[in-house]
Amino acid sequence: NAGVTQTPKFRILKIGQSMTLQCAQDMNHNYMYWYRQDPGMGLKLIYYSVGAGITDKGEVPNGYNVSRSTTEDFPLRLELAAPSQTSVYFCASRTDSTDTQYFGPGTRLTVL
Amino acid sequence: QQPVQSPQAVILREGEDAVINCSSSKALYSVHWYRQKHGEAPVFLMILLKGGEQKGHEKISASFNEKKQQSSLYLTASQLSYSGTYFCGTEPSGTYKYIFGTGTRLKVLA
């Protein structure tokens, strides 16, 4: 049982490049979330999903897209990377019964 | 709107107690508490549901006052391992849009 996994762990992008941050969970959770955490700050919700095929925007969705074709995977797409997207990105999944969120280890992204 | 936590930062000696508060302007269904150590992902501590219940986890407990839309986290006889940033998290009633609080940095000194 790996829990929530994220790849890559680190990435440097040039302005204008695109990339996909991968997130997978093996706990059969319906709810999944993407957050970003800027240095010294709290976590901001980017997108969330309540099940396969169902996604919705969080607080800071601009510049990002998501898809949820399976229960296990919830990739986050960055289009036209900007320096303001330099952050640590966390994926999380949540149990239906206890509302406990389990976080992945994070992806540290730098846009230069 | 983001829940506001107080204090923003606190420094303790081992064995001292601390209280961290979380206030929301919106009606809450539940409040969660997390601890994040530097360079790591947040780790879930506990959840409090509507009903004003109080929960405990080792020497860490919390309360939830739904009328005031406030929750407090109580750390008793703090240990070095309690150092980190504490976040409350809420899910406004009727939504799945999870929001974290502003965070409280706690440092326990030997």
PDB file of C-alpha atoms in Angstrom, chain A residues 17-109:
ATOM      1  CA  GLN A  17       7.024  25.495 -21.013  1.00  0.00           C
ATOM      2  CA  SER A  18       4.299  23.028 -20.036  1.00  0.00           C
ATOM      3  CA  MET A  19       4.339  19.951 -17.868  1.00  0.00           C
ATOM      4  CA  THR A  20       2.142  17.442 -16.083  1.00  0.00           C
ATOM      5  CA  LEU A  21       2.486  16.640 -12.401  1.00  0.00           C
ATOM      6  CA  GLN A  22       1.456  13.087 -11.716  1.00  0.00           C
ATOM      7  CA  CYS A  23      -0.507  11.938  -8.676  1.00  0.00           C
ATOM      8  CA  ALA A  24      -1.739   8.438  -7.902  1.00  0.00           C
ATOM      9  CA  GLN A  25      -3.354   6.781  -4.900  1.00  0.00           C
ATOM     10  CA  ASP A  26      -4.016   3.120  -4.197  1.00  0.00           C
ATOM     11  CA  MET A  27      -6.545   3.550  -1.374  1.00  0.00           C
ATOM     12  CA  ASN A  28      -9.634   3.693  -3.621  1.00  0.00           C
ATOM     13  CA  HIS A  29     -10.489   7.184  -2.391  1.00  0.00           C
ATOM     14  CA  ASN A  30     -13.058   9.138  -4.344  1.00  0.00           C
ATOM     15  CA  TYR A  31     -11.913  12.581  -3.210  1.00  0.00           C
ATOM     16  CA  MET A  32      -8.619  13.973  -4.462  1.00  0.00           C
ATOM     17  CA  TYR A  33      -7.059  17.429  -4.210  1.00  0.00           C
ATOM     18  CA  TRP A  34      -4.242  19.525  -5.611  1.00  0.00           C
ATOM     19  CA  TYR A  35      -2.685  22.226  -3.462  1.00  0.00           C
ATOM     20  CA  ARG A  36       0.178  24.620  -3.904  1.00  0.00           C
ATOM     21  CA  GLN A  37       2.293  25.964  -1.092  1.00  0.00           C
ATOM     22  CA  ASP A  38       4.460  28.998  -1.669  1.00  0.00           C
ATOM     23  CA  PRO A  39       7.557  29.439   0.533  1.00  0.00           C
ATOM     24  CA  GLY A  40       6.587  30.191   4.130  1.00  0.00           C
ATOM     25  CA  MET A  41       2.902  30.217   3.311  1.00  0.00           C
ATOM     26  CA  GLY A  42      -0.130  28.005   3.733  1.00  0.00           C
ATOM     27  CA  LEU A  43      -1.761  25.632   1.269  1.00  0.00           C
ATOM     28  CA  LYS A  44      -4.038  26.874  -1.461  1.00  0.00           C
ATOM     29  CA  LEU A  45      -6.523  24.590  -3.211  1.00  0.00           C
ATOM     30  CA  ILE A  46      -6.030  24.504  -6.982  1.00  0.00           C
ATOM     31  CA  TYR A  47      -8.485  21.817  -8.132  1.00  0.00           C
ATOM     32  CA  TYR A  48     -10.350  18.958  -6.559  1.00  0.00           C
ATOM     33  CA  SER A  49     -12.258  15.889  -7.678  1.00  0.00           C
ATOM     34  CA  VAL A  50     -15.081  13.970  -6.010  1.00  0.00           C
ATOM     35  CA  GLY A  51     -14.796  10.970  -8.299  1.00  0.00           C
ATOM     36  CA  ALA A  52     -13.708   9.762 -11.714  1.00  0.00           C
ATOM     37  CA  GLY A  53     -14.860  12.205 -14.363  1.00  0.00           C
ATOM     38  CA  ILE A  54     -15.810  14.935 -11.870  1.00  0.00           C
ATOM     39  CA  THR A  55     -13.513  17.869 -11.184  1.00  0.00           C
ATOM     40  CA  ASP A  56     -13.972  21.438 -10.008  1.00  0.00           C
ATOM     41  CA  LYS A  57     -11.959  24.589  -9.395  1.00  0.00           C
ATOM     42  CA  GLY A  58     -10.518  25.560  -6.056  1.00  0.00           C
ATOM     43  CA  GLU A  59      -9.180  28.943  -4.913  1.00  0.00           C
ATOM     44  CA  VAL A  60      -6.327  29.347  -7.410  1.00  0.00           C
ATOM     45  CA  PRO A  61      -7.109  27.422 -10.647  1.00  0.00           C
ATOM     46  CA  ASN A  62      -5.750  29.896 -13.210  1.00  0.00           C
ATOM     47  CA  GLY A  63      -2.913  28.458 -15.268  1.00  0.00           C
ATOM     48  CA  TYR A  64      -3.742  24.852 -14.393  1.00  0.00           C
ATOM     49  CA  ASN A  65      -5.917  22.036 -15.691  1.00  0.00           C
ATOM     50  CA  VAL A  66      -6.835  18.626 -14.333  1.00  0.00           C
ATOM     51  CA  SER A  67      -8.467  15.432 -15.453  1.00  0.00           C
ATOM     52  CA  ARG A  68      -9.711  12.387 -13.552  1.00  0.00           C
ATOM     53  CA  SER A  69     -10.261   9.463 -15.866  1.00  0.00           C
ATOM     54  CA  THR A  70      -9.728   6.832 -13.157  1.00  0.00           C
ATOM     55  CA  THR A  71     -10.191   6.683  -9.393  1.00  0.00           C
ATOM     56  CA  GLU A  72      -6.442   6.211  -8.914  1.00  0.00           C
ATOM     57  CA  ASP A  73      -4.954   9.044 -10.972  1.00  0.00           C
ATOM     58  CA  PHE A  74      -5.355  12.808 -10.778  1.00  0.00           C
ATOM     59  CA  PRO A  75      -2.759  14.597 -12.950  1.00  0.00           C
ATOM     60  CA  LEU A  76      -2.262  18.365 -12.846  1.00  0.00           C
ATOM     61  CA  ARG A  77      -1.327  20.128 -16.058  1.00  0.00           C
ATOM     62  CA  LEU A  78       0.580  23.410 -16.148  1.00  0.00           C
ATOM     63  CA  GLU A  79       0.297  25.297 -19.399  1.00  0.00           C
ATOM     64  CA  LEU A  80       2.670  28.147 -20.261  1.00  0.00           C
ATOM     65  CA  ALA A  81       4.598  28.114 -17.010  1.00  0.00           C
ATOM     66  CA  ALA A  82       5.184  31.455 -15.289  1.00  0.00           C
ATOM     67  CA  PRO A  83       7.544  32.400 -12.413  1.00  0.00           C
ATOM     68  CA  SER A  84       4.462  32.893 -10.205  1.00  0.00           C
ATOM     69  CA  GLN A  85       3.897  29.136 -10.419  1.00  0.00           C
ATOM     70  CA  THR A  86       7.134  28.430  -8.574  1.00  0.00           C
ATOM     71  CA  SER A  87       5.884  26.490  -5.564  1.00  0.00           C
ATOM     72  CA  VAL A  88       5.607  23.110  -3.892  1.00  0.00           C
ATOM     73  CA  TYR A  89       2.654  21.137  -5.180  1.00  0.00           C
ATOM     74  CA  PHE A  90       0.903  18.614  -2.979  1.00  0.00           C
ATOM     75  CA  CYS A  91      -1.642  16.051  -4.027  1.00  0.00           C
ATOM     76  CA  ALA A  92      -3.955  14.541  -1.427  1.00  0.00           C
ATOM     77  CA  SER A  93      -6.712  11.981  -1.268  1.00  0.00           C
ATOM     78  CA  ARG A  94      -9.415  11.685   1.328  1.00  0.00           C
ATOM     79  CA  THR A  95     -11.354   8.863   2.867  1.00  0.00           C
ATOM     80  CA  ASP A  96     -15.099   8.942   2.445  1.00  0.00           C
ATOM     81  CA  SER A  97     -15.760   7.765   5.967  1.00  0.00           C
ATOM     82  CA  THR A  98     -13.458   9.829   8.171  1.00  0.00           C
ATOM     83  CA  ASP A  99     -12.593  12.836   5.958  1.00  0.00           C
ATOM     84  CA  THR A 100      -8.909  12.280   6.712  1.00  0.00           C
ATOM     85  CA  GLN A 101      -6.657  13.671   4.001  1.00  0.00           C
ATOM     86  CA  TYR A 102      -3.495  11.796   3.064  1.00  0.00           C
ATOM     87  CA  PHE A 103      -0.828  13.841   1.331  1.00  0.00           C
ATOM     88  CA  GLY A 104       1.762  12.844  -1.199  1.00  0.00           C
ATOM     89  CA  PRO A 105       5.407  13.890  -0.669  1.00  0.00           C
ATOM     90  CA  GLY A 106       5.083  16.918  -2.951  1.00  0.00           C
ATOM     91  CA  THR A 107       6.665  18.193  -6.163  1.00  0.00           C
ATOM     92  CA  ARG A 108       9.007  21.166  -5.895  1.00  0.00           C
ATOM     93  CA  LEU A 109       8.659  23.226  -9.074  1.00  0.00           C
TER      94      LEU A 109
END
